[in-house]
Amino acid sequence: MLGRVLVIMGVVAGSTGAALLAGPAHASFPGRNGKIAFARDQGGGPTVDAMSADGASPKRLARSGDDAPAPSWSADGSKLAYVRARGSSEIYAVDANGKHAKRLTNNRVSDTAPAWSPDGSKIAFVRNAEGNAEIYVMDANGKNQVDVTNTPDADEDEPAWSPDGSQIAFSNQPHGEGIQPLEVFVMNADGSNAHALTSDGANSEPNWSPDGTKIAYQATVDDQPPAVYVMNADGSGEVALTSGHVDGAPAWSPDGSLIAFSTDQHESAFDSQIYVMNADGSNQHALTDEDGVIDRHPTWQPLK
């Protein structure tokens, strides 16, 4: 990618000259910001927790699998999809209060990275079978599981629905010896027209803005630590929002004004925190900040 612009604790500049990609916005935008769910490990095994948008009152909702990826709220904020390891990693759903957990997948392979569709009817997820990771889409009750990528020569991960439900962004890494390029791709929701949005080999964890015009993601540029970037939905206008730490897993607030993300600003291999910033990268501050606790992969609850 060319023309990246670094913005740290300031306003995103438009120096790339790229206009925002016009596109259909989700009908509920702008939404209201609910709780933030996230993956937590404080030594007793990984859990899915939720806290207020200001970081107050964290509460355990469910136990999860080792190194579980981001949980995913349903469109109405009433349920949360997450990963739980019982022999194999499987997709579960639980009510927002942590009750009535239900298993949605059940097999001997690994199912991870659930992402609820904007209309609440589907869940995209990643199935890793025999060393090949593919993106599947199933009904929200776990039925009708369909492989929508079907690429045996590459691994796909981290699906994220566009706000209008027509597209899915994801990370793609070809198979091969040595380090292969990792890029953010986008495809139609049925798997057609898959193509790359990034091109310099170290990009992942896409997350759409609620109005569908931008995608936040993690990028590693040159010898710098991974950082949170944002680009237009067509892949143009890349801008760095963070710098100097290992930052990633960005998650836009439903009203589009804020981005939560994971960071190691304690600079400890045993700590990871959830931070939040304005959507332009300014006013970065901690929501979780406990020594010896690993907090990662935030996801924001929409409120109707």
mmCIF file with all atom_site columns, C-alpha atoms in Angstrom, residues 165-278:
data_model
loop_
_atom_site.group_PDB
_atom_site.id
_atom_site.type_symbol
_atom_site.label_atom_id
_atom_site.label_alt_id
_atom_site.label_comp_id
_atom_site.label_asym_id
_atom_site.label_entity_id
_atom_site.label_seq_id
_atom_site.pdbx_PDB_ins_code
_atom_site.Cartn_x
_atom_site.Cartn_y
_atom_site.Cartn_z
_atom_site.occupancy
_atom_site.B_iso_or_equiv
_atom_site.pdbx_formal_charge
_atom_site.auth_seq_id
_atom_site.auth_comp_id
_atom_site.auth_asym_id
_atom_site.auth_atom_id
_atom_site.pdbx_PDB_model_num
ATOM 1   C CA . GLY A 1 165 ? -24.895 -7.390  5.008  1.00 0.00 ? 165 GLY A CA 1
ATOM 2   C CA . SER A 1 166 ? -23.851 -7.577  1.368  1.00 0.00 ? 166 SER A CA 1
ATOM 3   C CA . GLN A 1 167 ? -20.107 -8.184  1.907  1.00 0.00 ? 167 GLN A CA 1
ATOM 4   C CA . ILE A 1 168 ? -17.698 -9.885  4.281  1.00 0.00 ? 168 ILE A CA 1
ATOM 5   C CA . ALA A 1 169 ? -14.179 -8.593  4.922  1.00 0.00 ? 169 ALA A CA 1
ATOM 6   C CA . PHE A 1 170 ? -11.601 -11.123 6.113  1.00 0.00 ? 170 PHE A CA 1
ATOM 7   C CA . SER A 1 171 ? -7.895  -11.906 6.291  1.00 0.00 ? 171 SER A CA 1
ATOM 8   C CA . ASN A 1 172 ? -6.271  -14.140 3.678  1.00 0.00 ? 172 ASN A CA 1
ATOM 9   C CA . GLN A 1 173 ? -2.914  -15.922 3.783  1.00 0.00 ? 173 GLN A CA 1
ATOM 10  C CA . PRO A 1 174 ? -1.753  -18.302 1.020  1.00 0.00 ? 174 PRO A CA 1
ATOM 11  C CA . HIS A 1 175 ? -0.205  -21.648 1.907  1.00 0.00 ? 175 HIS A CA 1
ATOM 12  C CA . GLY A 1 176 ? 3.498   -22.042 1.246  1.00 0.00 ? 176 GLY A CA 1
ATOM 13  C CA . GLU A 1 177 ? 6.920   -22.299 2.796  1.00 0.00 ? 177 GLU A CA 1
ATOM 14  C CA . GLY A 1 178 ? 8.185   -19.387 4.837  1.00 0.00 ? 178 GLY A CA 1
ATOM 15  C CA . ILE A 1 179 ? 6.167   -16.302 5.747  1.00 0.00 ? 179 ILE A CA 1
ATOM 16  C CA . GLN A 1 180 ? 3.374   -15.727 3.273  1.00 0.00 ? 180 GLN A CA 1
ATOM 17  C CA . PRO A 1 181 ? 1.624   -12.367 2.741  1.00 0.00 ? 181 PRO A CA 1
ATOM 18  C CA . LEU A 1 182 ? -1.316  -11.663 5.036  1.00 0.00 ? 182 LEU A CA 1
ATOM 19  C CA . GLU A 1 183 ? -3.891  -9.314  3.503  1.00 0.00 ? 183 GLU A CA 1
ATOM 20  C CA . VAL A 1 184 ? -7.345  -7.921  4.110  1.00 0.00 ? 184 VAL A CA 1
ATOM 21  C CA . PHE A 1 185 ? -9.797  -9.187  1.480  1.00 0.00 ? 185 PHE A CA 1
ATOM 22  C CA . VAL A 1 186 ? -13.463 -8.537  0.825  1.00 0.00 ? 186 VAL A CA 1
ATOM 23  C CA . MET A 1 187 ? -16.064 -10.714 -0.896 1.00 0.00 ? 187 MET A CA 1
ATOM 24  C CA . ASN A 1 188 ? -19.774 -10.798 -1.483 1.00 0.00 ? 188 ASN A CA 1
ATOM 25  C CA . ALA A 1 189 ? -21.664 -12.522 1.325  1.00 0.00 ? 189 ALA A CA 1
ATOM 26  C CA . ASP A 1 190 ? -22.053 -15.647 -0.833 1.00 0.00 ? 190 ASP A CA 1
ATOM 27  C CA . GLY A 1 191 ? -18.269 -15.848 -1.365 1.00 0.00 ? 191 GLY A CA 1
ATOM 28  C CA . SER A 1 192 ? -18.201 -14.447 -4.897 1.00 0.00 ? 192 SER A CA 1
ATOM 29  C CA . ASN A 1 193 ? -15.933 -11.637 -6.121 1.00 0.00 ? 193 ASN A CA 1
ATOM 30  C CA . ALA A 1 194 ? -13.246 -12.080 -3.456 1.00 0.00 ? 194 ALA A CA 1
ATOM 31  C CA . HIS A 1 195 ? -10.406 -9.584  -3.870 1.00 0.00 ? 195 HIS A CA 1
ATOM 32  C CA . ALA A 1 196 ? -7.646  -7.921  -1.857 1.00 0.00 ? 196 ALA A CA 1
ATOM 33  C CA . LEU A 1 197 ? -7.975  -4.461  -0.317 1.00 0.00 ? 197 LEU A CA 1
ATOM 34  C CA . THR A 1 198 ? -4.374  -4.360  0.948  1.00 0.00 ? 198 THR A CA 1
ATOM 35  C CA . SER A 1 199 ? -1.170  -5.431  -0.762 1.00 0.00 ? 199 SER A CA 1
ATOM 36  C CA . ASP A 1 200 ? 1.934   -5.128  1.400  1.00 0.00 ? 200 ASP A CA 1
ATOM 37  C CA . GLY A 1 201 ? 1.838   -8.414  3.264  1.00 0.00 ? 201 GLY A CA 1
ATOM 38  C CA . ALA A 1 202 ? 0.978   -7.807  6.936  1.00 0.00 ? 202 ALA A CA 1
ATOM 39  C CA . ASN A 1 203 ? -2.663  -6.778  7.381  1.00 0.00 ? 203 ASN A CA 1
ATOM 40  C CA . SER A 1 204 ? -5.483  -8.432  9.311  1.00 0.00 ? 204 SER A CA 1
ATOM 41  C CA . GLU A 1 205 ? -8.414  -8.049  11.763 1.00 0.00 ? 205 GLU A CA 1
ATOM 42  C CA . PRO A 1 206 ? -10.783 -5.946  9.631  1.00 0.00 ? 206 PRO A CA 1
ATOM 43  C CA . ASN A 1 207 ? -13.777 -4.186  11.193 1.00 0.00 ? 207 ASN A CA 1
ATOM 44  C CA . TRP A 1 208 ? -16.295 -2.028  9.285  1.00 0.00 ? 208 TRP A CA 1
ATOM 45  C CA . SER A 1 209 ? -17.408 1.406   10.403 1.00 0.00 ? 209 SER A CA 1
ATOM 46  C CA . PRO A 1 210 ? -21.161 1.475   11.138 1.00 0.00 ? 210 PRO A CA 1
ATOM 47  C CA . ASP A 1 211 ? -21.860 3.629   8.062  1.00 0.00 ? 211 ASP A CA 1
ATOM 48  C CA . GLY A 1 212 ? -19.996 1.190   5.792  1.00 0.00 ? 212 GLY A CA 1
ATOM 49  C CA . THR A 1 213 ? -17.540 3.742   4.403  1.00 0.00 ? 213 THR A CA 1
ATOM 50  C CA . LYS A 1 214 ? -14.367 2.659   6.257  1.00 0.00 ? 214 LYS A CA 1
ATOM 51  C CA . ILE A 1 215 ? -12.588 -0.418  7.553  1.00 0.00 ? 215 ILE A CA 1
ATOM 52  C CA . ALA A 1 216 ? -10.332 -0.396  10.618 1.00 0.00 ? 216 ALA A CA 1
ATOM 53  C CA . TYR A 1 217 ? -7.666  -3.112  10.718 1.00 0.00 ? 217 TYR A CA 1
ATOM 54  C CA . GLN A 1 218 ? -4.256  -4.092  12.100 1.00 0.00 ? 218 GLN A CA 1
ATOM 55  C CA . ALA A 1 219 ? -1.203  -3.404  9.930  1.00 0.00 ? 219 ALA A CA 1
ATOM 56  C CA . THR A 1 220 ? 2.521   -3.922  10.367 1.00 0.00 ? 220 THR A CA 1
ATOM 57  C CA . VAL A 1 221 ? 4.590   -1.461  8.339  1.00 0.00 ? 221 VAL A CA 1
ATOM 58  C CA . ASP A 1 222 ? 8.335   -1.870  7.844  1.00 0.00 ? 222 ASP A CA 1
ATOM 59  C CA . ASP A 1 223 ? 9.965   -2.587  11.220 1.00 0.00 ? 223 ASP A CA 1
ATOM 60  C CA . GLN A 1 224 ? 7.302   -0.824  13.280 1.00 0.00 ? 224 GLN A CA 1
ATOM 61  C CA . PRO A 1 225 ? 5.083   -2.649  15.800 1.00 0.00 ? 225 PRO A CA 1
ATOM 62  C CA . PRO A 1 226 ? 1.599   -3.620  14.622 1.00 0.00 ? 226 PRO A CA 1
ATOM 63  C CA . ALA A 1 227 ? -0.775  -0.644  14.696 1.00 0.00 ? 227 ALA A CA 1
ATOM 64  C CA . VAL A 1 228 ? -4.427  0.185   14.145 1.00 0.00 ? 228 VAL A CA 1
ATOM 65  C CA . TYR A 1 229 ? -5.073  1.635   10.700 1.00 0.00 ? 229 TYR A CA 1
ATOM 66  C CA . VAL A 1 230 ? -8.207  2.769   8.927  1.00 0.00 ? 230 VAL A CA 1
ATOM 67  C CA . MET A 1 231 ? -8.887  2.803   5.181  1.00 0.00 ? 231 MET A CA 1
ATOM 68  C CA . ASN A 1 232 ? -11.780 3.580   2.907  1.00 0.00 ? 232 ASN A CA 1
ATOM 69  C CA . ALA A 1 233 ? -13.965 0.586   2.104  1.00 0.00 ? 233 ALA A CA 1
ATOM 70  C CA . ASP A 1 234 ? -12.360 0.302   -1.349 1.00 0.00 ? 234 ASP A CA 1
ATOM 71  C CA . GLY A 1 235 ? -8.854  -0.020  0.164  1.00 0.00 ? 235 GLY A CA 1
ATOM 72  C CA . SER A 1 236 ? -7.743  3.554   -0.504 1.00 0.00 ? 236 SER A CA 1
ATOM 73  C CA . GLY A 1 237 ? -6.708  6.276   1.928  1.00 0.00 ? 237 GLY A CA 1
ATOM 74  C CA . GLU A 1 238 ? -4.816  4.232   4.539  1.00 0.00 ? 238 GLU A CA 1
ATOM 75  C CA . VAL A 1 239 ? -4.165  6.111   7.786  1.00 0.00 ? 239 VAL A CA 1
ATOM 76  C CA . ALA A 1 240 ? -2.430  4.975   10.990 1.00 0.00 ? 240 ALA A CA 1
ATOM 77  C CA . LEU A 1 241 ? -4.296  5.787   14.192 1.00 0.00 ? 241 LEU A CA 1
ATOM 78  C CA . THR A 1 242 ? -1.851  4.277   16.704 1.00 0.00 ? 242 THR A CA 1
ATOM 79  C CA . SER A 1 243 ? 1.909   3.843   16.935 1.00 0.00 ? 243 SER A CA 1
ATOM 80  C CA . GLY A 1 244 ? 4.669   2.639   19.235 1.00 0.00 ? 244 GLY A CA 1
ATOM 81  C CA . HIS A 1 245 ? 2.963   -0.391  20.777 1.00 0.00 ? 245 HIS A CA 1
ATOM 82  C CA . VAL A 1 246 ? 1.478   -3.690  19.663 1.00 0.00 ? 246 VAL A CA 1
ATOM 83  C CA . ASP A 1 247 ? -2.061  -2.556  18.824 1.00 0.00 ? 247 ASP A CA 1
ATOM 84  C CA . GLY A 1 248 ? -4.824  -4.405  17.013 1.00 0.00 ? 248 GLY A CA 1
ATOM 85  C CA . ALA A 1 249 ? -8.321  -5.924  17.044 1.00 0.00 ? 249 ALA A CA 1
ATOM 86  C CA . PRO A 1 250 ? -10.091 -2.595  16.397 1.00 0.00 ? 250 PRO A CA 1
ATOM 87  C CA . ALA A 1 251 ? -13.843 -2.442  17.032 1.00 0.00 ? 251 ALA A CA 1
ATOM 88  C CA . TRP A 1 252 ? -15.992 0.514   16.045 1.00 0.00 ? 252 TRP A CA 1
ATOM 89  C CA . SER A 1 253 ? -18.682 1.785   18.409 1.00 0.00 ? 253 SER A CA 1
ATOM 90  C CA . PRO A 1 254 ? -22.246 1.552   17.021 1.00 0.00 ? 254 PRO A CA 1
ATOM 91  C CA . ASP A 1 255 ? -22.484 5.355   16.756 1.00 0.00 ? 255 ASP A CA 1
ATOM 92  C CA . GLY A 1 256 ? -19.222 5.478   14.753 1.00 0.00 ? 256 GLY A CA 1
ATOM 93  C CA . SER A 1 257 ? -17.512 7.963   17.058 1.00 0.00 ? 257 SER A CA 1
ATOM 94  C CA . LEU A 1 258 ? -15.099 5.631   18.884 1.00 0.00 ? 258 LEU A CA 1
ATOM 95  C CA . ILE A 1 259 ? -12.804 2.675   18.252 1.00 0.00 ? 259 ILE A CA 1
ATOM 96  C CA . ALA A 1 260 ? -11.870 0.183   20.971 1.00 0.00 ? 260 ALA A CA 1
ATOM 97  C CA . PHE A 1 261 ? -8.703  -1.865  20.478 1.00 0.00 ? 261 PHE A CA 1
ATOM 98  C CA . SER A 1 262 ? -6.220  -4.224  22.140 1.00 0.00 ? 262 SER A CA 1
ATOM 99  C CA . THR A 1 263 ? -2.807  -2.915  23.155 1.00 0.00 ? 263 THR A CA 1
ATOM 100 C CA . ASP A 1 264 ? 0.293   -3.866  25.145 1.00 0.00 ? 264 ASP A CA 1
ATOM 101 C CA . GLN A 1 265 ? 0.960   -0.367  26.439 1.00 0.00 ? 265 GLN A CA 1
ATOM 102 C CA . HIS A 1 266 ? 2.127   -1.884  29.738 1.00 0.00 ? 266 HIS A CA 1
ATOM 103 C CA . GLU A 1 267 ? 4.972   -3.268  27.621 1.00 0.00 ? 267 GLU A CA 1
ATOM 104 C CA . SER A 1 268 ? 4.738   -6.605  29.420 1.00 0.00 ? 268 SER A CA 1
ATOM 105 C CA . ALA A 1 269 ? 4.488   -9.964  27.716 1.00 0.00 ? 269 ALA A CA 1
ATOM 106 C CA . PHE A 1 270 ? 1.918   -10.957 30.348 1.00 0.00 ? 270 PHE A CA 1
ATOM 107 C CA . ASP A 1 271 ? -0.357  -7.923  30.029 1.00 0.00 ? 271 ASP A CA 1
ATOM 108 C CA . SER A 1 272 ? -2.751  -6.723  27.355 1.00 0.00 ? 272 SER A CA 1
ATOM 109 C CA . GLN A 1 273 ? -5.358  -4.019  27.795 1.00 0.00 ? 273 GLN A CA 1
ATOM 110 C CA . ILE A 1 274 ? -8.463  -2.679  26.103 1.00 0.00 ? 274 ILE A CA 1
ATOM 111 C CA . TYR A 1 275 ? -8.126  0.962   25.093 1.00 0.00 ? 275 TYR A CA 1
ATOM 112 C CA . VAL A 1 276 ? -10.563 3.283   23.363 1.00 0.00 ? 276 VAL A CA 1
ATOM 113 C CA . MET A 1 277 ? -9.959  6.310   21.152 1.00 0.00 ? 277 MET A CA 1
ATOM 114 C CA . ASN A 1 278 ? -11.902 8.735   19.037 1.00 0.00 ? 278 ASN A CA 1
#
